[in-house]
Amino acid sequence: MAKLAKLDDIVSLCKRRGFIFQSSEIYGGLASCYDYGPLGVELKNNVKKAWWKSTVQMRDDVVGLDCSILMHPMVWKASGHADKFADLIAECKKCNSRSRVDHLQDKDAEHSDEHTTHADIDAELATAHDMSNKVCPACGAVGQFTEPMPFKLMFETQMGANVDDSMLVQLRPETAQGIFANFKNVLDSTRVKIPFGIAQIGKSFRNEVTTKAFIFRTREFEQAELEFFCEPGTDEQWYQHWKEARFNWYLDLGIKKENLHFRDHDPDELAHYAKACVDVEYKFPFGQGDWQELEGIANRTDYDLRQHQRGIRSLNNWFESDKDLIRTKLIEESEDYLKGPLSYFDDQNKKRFIPYVIEPSAGIDRSALAFLVDAYDEEEVRGETRNLLRFHPALAPVKVAVFPLVKKDGMPEIARRIYDDLKGLFNCFYDEKGAVGRRYRRQDEAGTPFCVTVDGQTKEDNTVTVRDRDSMDQTRVNTTQLRTFLREKLDL
Ligand code: GAP
C-alpha cells in the first residue's frame, strides 16, 4: 500500500535530490519564487511535452503558438483584466497584514474550503461580507479586519528608456490573451477551420495576495492553455469533450483516480469571462488533505473575441471611452460586429459568427507538484526505508541509469559504451561511485524506471541486469536486445 506523502517529505526530497530549490536562496530566498534543479527541469519539461503531445501532436484540430509575455496595454483593457482582475482583500487592524477575503476562516470553522479562483471582482464587491468572526491568519486576531477592498493582481513595469515615450506595460496574468490576439493571424496563415484550437505553454505572473504550499501558488508560474474555437450552440458538447479529455490526461499519466475529481464552479465564483467552469481538483497533502484546483475548464463564450473586436474598432478614441467599452454589458449580436476581423466565415454553410471558446487551462508547476506527490512512496525493504517516486515513464526525469557493478575488470568501459548507445534515445545517467545498492536507492528517489548493471557475467554471455524500480525485480537481457527491451518497457 503506497504511503501518503506529506508536503514536508516532498519539499525535503525536492531539495535533497535537486528537483526544486528556493529562488535566490543564497540571499535568504525570495518568497514564493522557486527554481527547478537538474531533475526538476527534466520533470517539468516532460510534463510540458506530455501536455503538448496530447493537446497538439495527437490531434488534427489543434495548432500551437508561443506569444510574448509583454503585450499592448489595450489587450488587458479589452480582456477586462485591467479593471476586473483583482482580489478582494482586507487588512488586519492589529498586525496590518492583508489577506484574501475568500481565504479567511471563521473562528471555530472546522477547515477551510478555500478556492484559488479569482472570481468577478464586481460580483465580490457587491456581496455583503460578514467580517466580524474572521480570524487573521498572521496574528490570530478575530473580527479586526477593515472593510474589503479590491487589490489588482497584474504586475506592471515600464517599457522603453525615453521618459516621453516609455509605456506602462503589464506582465501577462494568463497566456490566453496572446491566443485571442493572434486568432486572425492563425486563421489567415493556416488551413484551420472551426472547430479548432490554439495551444500555448508559457509563463504567467500574478501578484497573489497569499502564496501557498511550495510551488502550488506562486507569483510567477507556467500555464498550459488551449483556446478551442467552436460554433455557438456546439459549445456545450465541446465543453464535455474537453472535460473528459483533460481528466483522462492526468489518469493516463498515473495520477490515482481516488485523488482526482471535478468541482463545478458556483455562479458567483465564475471569472468575469466565463459562462461555466469546472475545476479538475487533486487531493493535495496540505491542510487536512485539501482538494485543490489543478486545472480549470471554462466556457468563455465569445467574450474575448468580442471584446477585442470592440477594442480594435475603438483604437482611436480608446482612452475617452474605455470605461463605456469595458463596463457596458456585452452588446447584442449585430451585423456590424459580425463584419469585424475577429469573426469567422463558414464557407460551407455560408454563415458568419464570432466563435465560442472552450478553454482548458492547466498549471504546469501545479501539475508537476501533483505528479510528485502522487508518485511519492516509502516502503520497508529488509529493515530499511526505501523512498521512491513511482513516476510514469513519460514523466521520469531519467529513464535509464547505467552502472558497472564494480569499478574494475573492464566493467566501466562496457557500461560507458551501453550508456553512450542509449543516451541518444532517452535521458540516461551513468554512475560508478559507491555500493550498487546505494546507487539503486538514489535512482529510486529520482524516479528512474530502470537501472542497467554490467557485472561479471556480462563479459561471458553479453547480458546485463535490468532492474525495475517498482518491483525491484532483475531481468537478464542481452545487450543486443537492450534498446528494444527498454523501448518496449518505457513505451516511449
Ligand atoms: N486563462 C484562464 C486562467 O488563467 P486560472 O484558473 O486563473 O484560469 C489556470 O488559472 C491554472 O493556472 C490554474 O488551474 C492553476 O493550475 C494555474 N495557476 C493559476 N494561478 C497560479 C499561481 N498563482 N501559481 C501556480 N499556478 C497557478
Short mmCIF file of C-alpha atoms and ligand atoms in Angstrom, two decimals:
data_model
loop_
_atom_site.label_atom_id
_atom_site.label_comp_id
_atom_site.label_asym_id
_atom_site.label_seq_id
_atom_site.Cartn_x
_atom_site.Cartn_y
_atom_site.Cartn_z
CA MET A 1 0.00 0.00 0.00
CA ALA A 2 1.50 3.33 -1.08
CA LYS A 3 2.33 5.76 1.70
CA LEU A 4 0.57 9.10 1.63
CA ALA A 5 3.08 11.85 1.01
CA LYS A 6 3.31 14.79 3.37
CA LEU A 7 4.25 18.09 1.81
CA ASP A 8 7.33 18.32 4.08
CA ASP A 9 8.59 14.98 2.74
CA ILE A 10 8.20 16.24 -0.82
CA VAL A 11 9.89 19.59 -0.15
CA SER A 12 12.80 17.86 1.52
CA LEU A 13 13.20 15.27 -1.26
CA CYS A 14 13.00 18.02 -3.90
CA LYS A 15 15.81 19.96 -2.28
CA ARG A 16 17.95 16.91 -1.46
CA ARG A 17 17.77 15.42 -4.94
CA GLY A 18 17.81 18.64 -6.97
CA PHE A 19 14.22 18.88 -8.15
CA ILE A 20 13.26 22.29 -6.76
CA PHE A 21 15.13 25.00 -4.84
CA GLN A 22 14.04 28.26 -3.27
CA SER A 23 14.89 31.15 -5.60
CA SER A 24 17.83 33.36 -4.54
CA GLU A 25 18.45 31.01 -1.61
CA ILE A 26 22.00 32.29 -1.07
CA TYR A 27 20.45 35.66 -0.17
CA GLY A 28 17.81 34.19 2.10
CA GLY A 29 15.33 33.38 -0.66
CA LEU A 30 12.59 35.30 -2.44
CA ALA A 31 9.14 34.43 -1.18
CA SER A 32 7.01 32.25 -3.46
CA CYS A 33 9.65 32.02 -6.21
CA TYR A 34 11.27 28.68 -7.00
CA ASP A 35 13.98 27.32 -9.28
CA TYR A 36 13.90 23.91 -10.92
CA GLY A 37 17.13 21.94 -10.46
CA PRO A 38 18.64 19.27 -12.75
CA LEU A 39 15.94 16.67 -12.08
CA GLY A 40 13.16 19.24 -11.72
CA VAL A 41 13.75 20.81 -15.11
CA GLU A 42 13.53 17.36 -16.74
CA LEU A 43 10.29 16.61 -14.88
CA LYS A 44 8.79 19.96 -15.81
CA ASN A 45 9.84 19.61 -19.46
CA ASN A 46 8.30 16.14 -19.51
CA VAL A 47 5.00 17.46 -18.12
CA LYS A 48 5.01 20.10 -20.87
CA LYS A 49 5.92 17.53 -23.54
CA ALA A 50 3.12 15.20 -22.40
CA TRP A 51 0.61 18.07 -22.49
CA TRP A 52 1.79 19.21 -25.94
CA LYS A 53 1.73 15.66 -27.26
CA SER A 54 -1.86 15.00 -26.21
CA THR A 55 -3.18 18.51 -26.95
CA VAL A 56 -1.36 19.36 -30.20
CA GLN A 57 0.66 16.49 -31.68
CA MET A 58 -2.01 13.79 -31.41
CA ARG A 59 -4.84 15.98 -32.71
CA ASP A 60 -5.66 17.22 -36.18
CA ASP A 61 -7.68 20.14 -34.89
CA VAL A 62 -5.17 21.99 -32.67
CA VAL A 63 -2.17 24.15 -33.61
CA GLY A 64 0.46 25.68 -31.35
CA LEU A 65 1.65 29.21 -30.60
CA ASP A 66 4.26 30.93 -28.48
CA CYS A 67 3.43 34.57 -27.69
CA SER A 68 5.41 37.26 -25.94
CA ILE A 69 4.78 37.88 -22.26
CA LEU A 70 4.54 41.65 -22.72
CA MET A 71 1.57 42.76 -24.79
CA HIS A 72 -0.06 46.03 -25.76
CA PRO A 73 -1.85 47.50 -22.71
CA MET A 74 -5.08 47.61 -24.69
CA VAL A 75 -5.14 43.83 -24.68
CA TRP A 76 -5.74 43.95 -20.92
CA LYS A 77 -8.27 46.76 -21.19
CA ALA A 78 -10.28 44.83 -23.75
CA SER A 79 -9.98 41.50 -21.96
CA GLY A 80 -11.28 43.08 -18.77
CA HIS A 81 -8.18 42.22 -16.74
CA ALA A 82 -7.10 45.85 -16.30
CA ASP A 83 -10.36 46.62 -14.50
CA LYS A 84 -11.54 43.33 -13.14
CA PHE A 85 -8.57 41.12 -12.40
CA ALA A 86 -8.34 41.78 -8.70
CA ASP A 87 -8.84 40.01 -5.41
CA LEU A 88 -10.95 41.28 -2.58
CA ILE A 89 -8.67 41.83 0.38
CA ALA A 90 -8.98 43.09 3.95
CA GLU A 91 -6.29 44.42 6.27
CA CYS A 92 -5.94 43.29 9.87
CA LYS A 93 -6.03 46.40 12.09
CA LYS A 94 -3.84 44.64 14.66
CA CYS A 95 -0.91 43.48 12.54
CA ASN A 96 -1.55 45.27 9.21
CA SER A 97 -1.25 42.07 7.20
CA ARG A 98 -3.56 41.75 4.23
CA SER A 99 -5.49 38.61 3.34
CA ARG A 100 -7.82 37.46 0.59
CA VAL A 101 -11.34 37.70 1.94
CA ASP A 102 -12.35 34.38 0.36
CA HIS A 103 -9.43 32.68 2.12
CA LEU A 104 -10.34 33.86 5.62
CA GLN A 105 -11.77 31.37 8.05
CA ASP A 106 -14.41 32.00 10.66
CA LYS A 107 -13.43 31.38 14.26
CA ASP A 108 -14.32 27.76 15.17
CA ALA A 109 -14.59 26.73 11.50
CA GLU A 110 -13.52 23.10 11.09
CA HIS A 111 -11.46 23.58 7.98
CA SER A 112 -11.08 25.90 5.06
CA ASP A 113 -12.86 25.37 1.76
CA GLU A 114 -10.56 27.87 0.12
CA HIS A 115 -10.69 28.06 -3.65
CA THR A 116 -7.97 29.54 -5.75
CA THR A 117 -10.19 31.05 -8.42
CA HIS A 118 -10.14 34.78 -8.97
CA ALA A 119 -13.86 35.48 -9.22
CA ASP A 120 -15.52 38.51 -10.78
CA ILE A 121 -14.44 41.41 -8.58
CA ASP A 122 -17.65 43.39 -9.23
CA ALA A 123 -19.75 40.49 -8.02
CA GLU A 124 -17.49 40.11 -4.99
CA LEU A 125 -17.72 43.81 -4.16
CA ALA A 126 -21.49 43.70 -4.43
CA THR A 127 -21.68 40.82 -1.94
CA ALA A 128 -22.04 41.60 1.75
CA HIS A 129 -19.10 40.12 3.71
CA ASP A 130 -19.51 39.46 7.39
CA MET A 131 -16.01 40.11 8.77
CA SER A 132 -16.99 40.04 12.46
CA ASN A 133 -15.85 36.47 13.09
CA LYS A 134 -12.93 36.23 10.65
CA VAL A 135 -9.55 35.15 12.00
CA CYS A 136 -6.34 36.88 10.90
CA PRO A 137 -4.02 34.09 9.63
CA ALA A 138 -0.97 36.20 10.59
CA CYS A 139 -1.71 37.20 14.21
CA GLY A 140 -4.88 35.29 15.13
CA ALA A 141 -6.96 38.41 15.93
CA VAL A 142 -10.69 37.89 15.43
CA GLY A 143 -13.02 40.41 13.79
CA GLN A 144 -10.32 43.04 13.38
CA PHE A 145 -10.45 43.49 9.62
CA THR A 146 -11.03 46.63 7.59
CA GLU A 147 -13.80 46.70 5.00
CA PRO A 148 -12.94 44.54 1.99
CA MET A 149 -11.24 46.37 -0.91
CA PRO A 150 -10.01 45.32 -4.37
CA PHE A 151 -6.32 44.58 -4.93
CA LYS A 152 -5.06 44.43 -8.55
CA LEU A 153 -3.15 41.33 -9.44
CA MET A 154 -1.23 42.29 -12.57
CA PHE A 155 2.44 43.19 -12.22
CA GLU A 156 3.38 46.39 -14.02
CA THR A 157 6.66 47.53 -15.48
CA GLN A 158 7.95 50.38 -17.62
CA MET A 159 8.91 49.66 -21.23
CA GLY A 160 11.44 51.84 -23.06
CA ALA A 161 14.20 54.18 -21.88
CA ASN A 162 12.82 57.54 -23.01
CA VAL A 163 10.82 59.50 -20.50
CA ASP A 164 8.44 60.78 -23.21
CA ASP A 165 7.53 57.59 -24.97
CA SER A 166 8.06 54.94 -22.34
CA MET A 167 4.92 52.99 -21.63
CA LEU A 168 3.45 51.20 -18.68
CA VAL A 169 3.04 47.54 -19.60
CA GLN A 170 1.85 44.50 -17.69
CA LEU A 171 3.27 41.03 -17.28
CA ARG A 172 0.56 38.73 -18.59
CA PRO A 173 -1.58 37.08 -15.90
CA GLU A 174 -2.70 34.36 -18.35
CA THR A 175 -1.32 33.16 -21.68
CA ALA A 176 -4.81 33.02 -23.20
CA GLN A 177 -4.92 36.64 -24.41
CA GLY A 178 -1.93 36.08 -26.71
CA ILE A 179 -4.02 33.41 -28.41
CA PHE A 180 -7.06 35.65 -28.85
CA ALA A 181 -4.86 38.46 -30.16
CA ASN A 182 -3.43 36.05 -32.78
CA PHE A 183 -6.72 34.42 -33.75
CA LYS A 184 -6.80 36.24 -37.10
CA ASN A 185 -3.10 35.61 -37.81
CA VAL A 186 -3.59 31.89 -37.32
CA LEU A 187 -6.76 31.86 -39.44
CA ASP A 188 -5.00 33.75 -42.24
CA SER A 189 -1.78 31.74 -42.22
CA THR A 190 -3.01 28.17 -41.80
CA ARG A 191 -5.81 25.99 -43.09
CA VAL A 192 -7.62 25.61 -39.79
CA LYS A 193 -11.39 25.56 -39.88
CA ILE A 194 -13.79 25.76 -36.99
CA PRO A 195 -13.90 23.75 -34.74
CA PHE A 196 -10.17 24.11 -33.96
CA GLY A 197 -7.91 25.04 -31.10
CA ILE A 198 -4.75 27.07 -30.46
CA ALA A 199 -2.47 25.85 -27.69
CA GLN A 200 0.28 27.58 -25.79
CA ILE A 201 2.59 26.92 -22.85
CA GLY A 202 4.27 29.82 -21.12
CA LYS A 203 4.94 31.90 -18.04
CA SER A 204 2.26 33.97 -16.35
CA PHE A 205 2.55 36.37 -13.43
CA ARG A 206 0.14 37.37 -10.69
CA ASN A 207 0.84 39.46 -7.64
CA GLU A 208 -1.00 36.95 -5.48
CA VAL A 209 -2.02 38.22 -2.06
CA THR A 210 -1.40 34.87 -0.45
CA THR A 211 1.02 32.39 -1.88
CA LYS A 212 0.80 28.82 -0.74
CA ALA A 213 2.33 25.44 -0.25
CA PHE A 214 5.65 25.30 -2.08
CA ILE A 215 5.05 25.60 -5.85
CA PHE A 216 1.25 25.34 -5.54
CA ARG A 217 0.52 29.06 -5.66
CA THR A 218 3.35 31.35 -6.68
CA ARG A 219 3.64 34.78 -8.27
CA GLU A 220 5.48 33.51 -11.34
CA PHE A 221 4.25 30.26 -12.82
CA GLU A 222 3.78 28.40 -16.05
CA GLN A 223 0.44 27.67 -17.72
CA ALA A 224 -0.58 25.29 -20.48
CA GLU A 225 -3.68 26.70 -22.13
CA LEU A 226 -5.86 25.70 -25.02
CA GLU A 227 -8.43 28.01 -26.56
CA PHE A 228 -10.76 25.79 -28.57
CA PHE A 229 -12.90 27.81 -31.02
CA CYS A 230 -16.29 26.40 -31.98
CA GLU A 231 -19.62 27.45 -33.39
CA PRO A 232 -22.07 28.89 -30.84
CA GLY A 233 -24.53 26.15 -29.98
CA THR A 234 -21.85 23.44 -30.13
CA ASP A 235 -20.03 24.84 -27.08
CA GLU A 236 -21.69 22.57 -24.54
CA GLN A 237 -20.67 19.48 -26.49
CA TRP A 238 -17.01 20.67 -26.70
CA TYR A 239 -17.05 21.60 -23.03
CA GLN A 240 -17.94 17.99 -22.19
CA HIS A 241 -15.34 16.71 -24.65
CA TRP A 242 -12.50 18.71 -23.08
CA LYS A 243 -13.62 17.93 -19.52
CA GLU A 244 -13.23 14.26 -20.25
CA ALA A 245 -10.03 14.60 -22.28
CA ARG A 246 -8.27 16.64 -19.63
CA PHE A 247 -9.35 14.41 -16.73
CA ASN A 248 -8.08 11.35 -18.57
CA TRP A 249 -4.75 13.03 -19.28
CA TYR A 250 -3.92 13.03 -15.55
CA LEU A 251 -5.12 9.44 -15.13
CA ASP A 252 -3.12 8.26 -18.15
CA LEU A 253 -0.01 9.78 -16.61
CA GLY A 254 -0.51 7.78 -13.46
CA ILE A 255 -2.47 10.01 -11.08
CA LYS A 256 -4.54 7.78 -8.80
CA LYS A 257 -8.24 8.03 -9.52
CA GLU A 258 -9.17 8.44 -5.87
CA ASN A 259 -7.08 11.64 -5.74
CA LEU A 260 -8.80 13.37 -8.66
CA HIS A 261 -12.28 14.81 -9.07
CA PHE A 262 -14.30 17.56 -10.75
CA ARG A 263 -15.73 20.55 -8.96
CA ASP A 264 -18.24 22.77 -10.75
CA HIS A 265 -17.98 26.47 -10.05
CA ASP A 266 -20.92 28.18 -8.37
CA PRO A 267 -22.30 31.07 -10.45
CA ASP A 268 -20.89 33.67 -8.00
CA GLU A 269 -17.41 32.14 -8.33
CA LEU A 270 -17.15 32.42 -12.10
CA ALA A 271 -14.41 34.61 -13.57
CA HIS A 272 -15.64 37.71 -15.39
CA TYR A 273 -15.43 35.99 -18.79
CA ALA A 274 -16.95 32.59 -18.04
CA LYS A 275 -20.41 31.13 -18.60
CA ALA A 276 -19.49 27.84 -16.93
CA CYS A 277 -16.34 26.45 -15.35
CA VAL A 278 -15.29 23.19 -13.79
CA ASP A 279 -12.07 22.54 -11.92
CA VAL A 280 -10.12 19.33 -12.02
CA GLU A 281 -9.09 19.06 -8.38
CA TYR A 282 -6.36 16.98 -6.76
CA LYS A 283 -6.23 15.88 -3.14
CA PHE A 284 -3.05 17.72 -2.12
CA PRO A 285 -1.34 16.86 1.15
CA PHE A 286 -1.80 20.20 2.85
CA GLY A 287 -4.35 21.23 5.39
CA GLN A 288 -6.35 18.12 6.09
CA GLY A 289 -5.84 16.68 2.65
CA ASP A 290 -7.28 19.58 0.70
CA TRP A 291 -8.97 19.20 -2.64
CA GLN A 292 -7.36 21.98 -4.66
CA GLU A 293 -7.57 23.16 -8.25
CA LEU A 294 -5.15 21.64 -10.73
CA GLU A 295 -6.82 22.96 -13.85
CA GLY A 296 -9.90 24.91 -14.87
CA ILE A 297 -12.04 24.13 -17.91
CA ALA A 298 -14.15 27.14 -18.82
CA ASN A 299 -16.75 28.07 -21.38
CA ARG A 300 -15.52 31.60 -22.20
CA THR A 301 -18.31 32.10 -24.78
CA ASP A 302 -17.42 34.73 -27.40
CA TYR A 303 -16.49 37.20 -24.66
CA ASP A 304 -12.82 37.66 -25.54
CA LEU A 305 -13.07 37.86 -29.32
CA ARG A 306 -15.96 40.31 -29.00
CA GLN A 307 -14.08 42.44 -26.51
CA HIS A 308 -11.02 42.56 -28.78
CA GLN A 309 -13.21 43.37 -31.75
CA ARG A 310 -14.57 46.25 -29.72
CA GLY A 311 -11.02 47.20 -28.69
CA ILE A 312 -9.71 47.29 -32.26
CA ARG A 313 -12.60 49.38 -33.50
CA SER A 314 -12.26 51.97 -30.79
CA LEU A 315 -8.49 52.20 -31.16
CA ASN A 316 -8.50 55.91 -31.89
CA ASN A 317 -10.74 57.09 -29.12
CA TRP A 318 -9.97 54.33 -26.65
CA PHE A 319 -8.96 56.47 -23.77
CA GLU A 320 -12.06 58.67 -23.89
CA SER A 321 -14.39 55.78 -23.97
CA ASP A 322 -12.67 52.85 -22.30
CA LYS A 323 -14.99 52.85 -19.31
CA ASP A 324 -18.05 52.52 -21.51
CA LEU A 325 -16.40 49.92 -23.66
CA ILE A 326 -15.36 47.64 -20.91
CA ARG A 327 -18.02 48.23 -18.34
CA THR A 328 -21.03 48.02 -20.59
CA LYS A 329 -22.84 44.75 -20.85
CA LEU A 330 -21.83 42.69 -23.87
CA ILE A 331 -23.63 44.14 -26.83
CA GLU A 332 -26.22 42.15 -28.70
CA GLU A 333 -25.01 40.41 -31.82
CA SER A 334 -25.23 42.87 -34.70
CA GLU A 335 -24.40 42.78 -38.38
CA ASP A 336 -21.83 45.43 -37.76
CA TYR A 337 -19.95 43.29 -35.28
CA LEU A 338 -20.09 40.28 -37.47
CA LYS A 339 -18.18 42.10 -40.19
CA GLY A 340 -15.21 42.69 -37.89
CA PRO A 341 -11.84 40.96 -38.31
CA LEU A 342 -12.35 38.58 -35.40
CA SER A 343 -15.46 36.97 -36.81
CA TYR A 344 -15.37 33.72 -38.73
CA PHE A 345 -16.93 32.90 -42.09
CA ASP A 346 -18.06 29.33 -42.51
CA ASP A 347 -17.86 28.88 -46.32
CA GLN A 348 -19.64 25.58 -46.34
CA ASN A 349 -22.78 26.84 -44.63
CA LYS A 350 -22.30 30.44 -45.77
CA LYS A 351 -22.65 31.95 -42.35
CA ARG A 352 -20.60 34.32 -40.26
CA PHE A 353 -20.28 34.21 -36.48
CA ILE A 354 -18.00 35.06 -33.59
CA PRO A 355 -16.74 31.72 -32.29
CA TYR A 356 -17.32 30.47 -28.78
CA VAL A 357 -14.31 29.29 -26.82
CA ILE A 358 -13.79 26.32 -24.55
CA GLU A 359 -10.64 26.75 -22.50
CA PRO A 360 -8.82 24.02 -20.59
CA SER A 361 -6.19 25.89 -18.57
CA ALA A 362 -3.64 23.87 -16.59
CA GLY A 363 -0.80 24.93 -14.31
CA ILE A 364 2.47 23.23 -15.19
CA ASP A 365 4.03 23.79 -11.76
CA ARG A 366 0.88 22.65 -10.01
CA SER A 367 0.69 19.53 -12.18
CA ALA A 368 4.37 18.83 -11.51
CA LEU A 369 3.62 19.06 -7.76
CA ALA A 370 0.65 16.71 -8.11
CA PHE A 371 2.76 14.21 -10.08
CA LEU A 372 5.48 14.38 -7.41
CA VAL A 373 3.02 13.91 -4.57
CA ASP A 374 1.17 11.09 -6.28
CA ALA A 375 4.35 9.24 -7.21
CA TYR A 376 5.92 9.53 -3.76
CA ASP A 377 6.17 6.31 -1.80
CA GLU A 378 8.06 4.87 1.14
CA GLU A 379 8.40 1.17 1.87
CA GLU A 380 10.30 -1.10 4.19
CA VAL A 381 12.86 -3.30 2.44
CA ARG A 382 14.91 -5.66 4.58
CA GLY A 383 14.61 -3.39 7.63
CA GLU A 384 15.42 -0.20 5.72
CA THR A 385 13.17 2.51 4.38
CA ARG A 386 13.17 2.83 0.64
CA ASN A 387 11.96 6.24 -0.68
CA LEU A 388 10.85 6.23 -4.24
CA LEU A 389 8.99 8.18 -6.88
CA ARG A 390 6.79 5.90 -8.94
CA PHE A 391 6.66 8.26 -11.92
CA HIS A 392 5.02 7.28 -15.19
CA PRO A 393 7.94 6.62 -17.59
CA ALA A 394 6.96 9.60 -19.76
CA LEU A 395 7.44 11.90 -16.76
CA ALA A 396 10.51 10.32 -15.15
CA PRO A 397 13.41 12.81 -15.36
CA VAL A 398 15.90 10.00 -16.04
CA LYS A 399 14.62 6.95 -17.91
CA VAL A 400 17.59 4.60 -17.52
CA ALA A 401 20.62 4.60 -15.22
CA VAL A 402 23.67 2.55 -16.25
CA PHE A 403 26.16 1.14 -13.71
CA PRO A 404 29.21 -1.07 -13.69
CA LEU A 405 28.83 -3.39 -10.68
CA VAL A 406 32.39 -2.53 -9.64
CA LYS A 407 34.97 -0.12 -10.97
CA LYS A 408 37.30 -2.78 -12.39
CA ASP A 409 37.62 -5.80 -14.73
CA GLY A 410 36.58 -3.80 -17.79
CA MET A 411 33.05 -3.26 -16.42
CA PRO A 412 33.16 0.59 -16.52
CA GLU A 413 34.21 0.50 -20.20
CA ILE A 414 31.30 -1.76 -21.18
CA ALA A 415 28.86 0.26 -19.07
CA ARG A 416 30.07 3.50 -20.70
CA ARG A 417 29.52 2.00 -24.16
CA ILE A 418 25.97 1.00 -23.22
CA TYR A 419 25.32 4.44 -21.76
CA ASP A 420 26.65 6.16 -24.91
CA ASP A 421 24.43 3.95 -27.03
CA LEU A 422 21.26 4.60 -25.00
CA LYS A 423 21.61 8.31 -24.32
CA GLY A 424 20.56 9.23 -27.85
CA LEU A 425 17.23 7.52 -27.19
CA PHE A 426 16.35 8.60 -23.67
CA ASN A 427 17.68 10.75 -20.88
CA CYS A 428 20.19 8.41 -19.18
CA PHE A 429 22.52 8.65 -16.20
CA TYR A 430 25.89 6.96 -15.67
CA ASP A 431 27.10 6.21 -12.15
CA GLU A 432 30.03 4.14 -10.93
CA LYS A 433 30.50 5.57 -7.43
CA GLY A 434 29.73 3.68 -4.23
CA ALA A 435 27.94 0.43 -3.48
CA VAL A 436 25.47 -0.65 -6.12
CA GLY A 437 22.65 -0.84 -3.54
CA ARG A 438 23.10 2.84 -2.74
CA ARG A 439 23.15 3.68 -6.42
CA TYR A 440 19.79 1.88 -6.83
CA ARG A 441 18.34 3.84 -3.90
CA ARG A 442 19.44 7.16 -5.40
CA GLN A 443 17.72 6.29 -8.67
CA ASP A 444 14.58 5.16 -6.80
CA GLU A 445 14.43 8.62 -5.21
CA ALA A 446 14.87 10.26 -8.60
CA GLY A 447 12.08 8.08 -10.01
CA THR A 448 14.26 6.36 -12.64
CA PRO A 449 12.22 3.41 -14.01
CA PHE A 450 15.19 1.16 -14.94
CA CYS A 451 18.77 0.57 -13.86
CA VAL A 452 21.08 -1.42 -16.14
CA THR A 453 24.04 -3.08 -14.42
CA VAL A 454 27.12 -4.55 -16.06
CA ASP A 455 28.55 -7.37 -13.91
CA GLY A 456 30.97 -10.31 -14.08
CA GLN A 457 28.65 -12.34 -16.28
CA THR A 458 28.44 -9.60 -18.94
CA LYS A 459 31.86 -10.48 -20.35
CA GLU A 460 30.92 -14.15 -20.58
CA ASP A 461 27.47 -14.02 -22.19
CA ASN A 462 26.96 -10.38 -23.18
CA THR A 463 23.99 -9.96 -20.80
CA VAL A 464 23.28 -7.21 -18.25
CA THR A 465 20.73 -6.99 -15.46
CA VAL A 466 17.79 -4.62 -15.86
CA ARG A 467 16.25 -3.68 -12.51
CA ASP A 468 12.68 -2.48 -12.34
CA ARG A 469 12.20 0.46 -9.94
CA ASP A 470 8.75 -0.53 -8.70
CA SER A 471 9.11 -4.29 -8.23
CA MET A 472 12.91 -4.30 -7.79
CA ASP A 473 12.87 -7.43 -10.00
CA GLN A 474 16.00 -8.00 -12.06
CA THR A 475 15.93 -9.49 -15.55
CA ARG A 476 18.97 -10.56 -17.61
CA VAL A 477 18.89 -9.03 -21.07
CA ASN A 478 21.35 -9.48 -23.91
CA THR A 479 22.98 -6.16 -24.76
CA THR A 480 21.98 -6.57 -28.41
CA GLN A 481 18.31 -6.63 -27.25
CA LEU A 482 18.64 -3.83 -24.70
CA ARG A 483 17.40 -0.93 -26.82
CA THR A 484 14.26 -2.82 -27.92
CA PHE A 485 13.64 -4.18 -24.41
CA LEU A 486 13.82 -0.74 -22.78
CA ARG A 487 11.86 0.96 -25.54
CA GLU A 488 9.02 -1.50 -25.14
CA LYS A 489 9.01 -1.28 -21.36
CA LEU A 490 9.17 2.51 -21.34
CA ASP A 491 6.62 2.75 -24.15
CA LEU A 492 8.22 5.96 -25.43
N1 GAP B 1 -6.88 31.52 -18.65
C1 GAP B 1 -7.62 31.01 -17.56
C2 GAP B 1 -6.89 31.03 -16.31
O1 GAP B 1 -5.81 31.60 -16.22
P1 GAP B 1 -6.99 30.23 -13.82
O2 GAP B 1 -7.93 29.24 -13.17
O3 GAP B 1 -6.82 31.55 -13.17
O4 GAP B 1 -7.52 30.36 -15.31
C3 GAP B 1 -5.44 28.32 -14.67
O5 GAP B 1 -5.57 29.54 -13.99
C4 GAP B 1 -4.46 27.41 -13.96
O6 GAP B 1 -3.22 28.08 -13.81
C5 GAP B 1 -4.87 27.02 -12.55
O7 GAP B 1 -5.74 25.91 -12.56
C6 GAP B 1 -3.54 26.68 -11.91
O8 GAP B 1 -3.15 25.35 -12.23
C7 GAP B 1 -2.59 27.64 -12.60
N2 GAP B 1 -2.36 28.80 -11.73
C8 GAP B 1 -3.12 29.91 -11.60
N3 GAP B 1 -2.59 30.75 -10.69
C9 GAP B 1 -1.47 30.16 -10.23
C10 GAP B 1 -0.48 30.52 -9.27
N4 GAP B 1 -0.51 31.69 -8.64
N5 GAP B 1 0.55 29.67 -9.04
C11 GAP B 1 0.62 28.47 -9.70
N6 GAP B 1 -0.29 28.08 -10.61
C12 GAP B 1 -1.32 28.91 -10.88
#
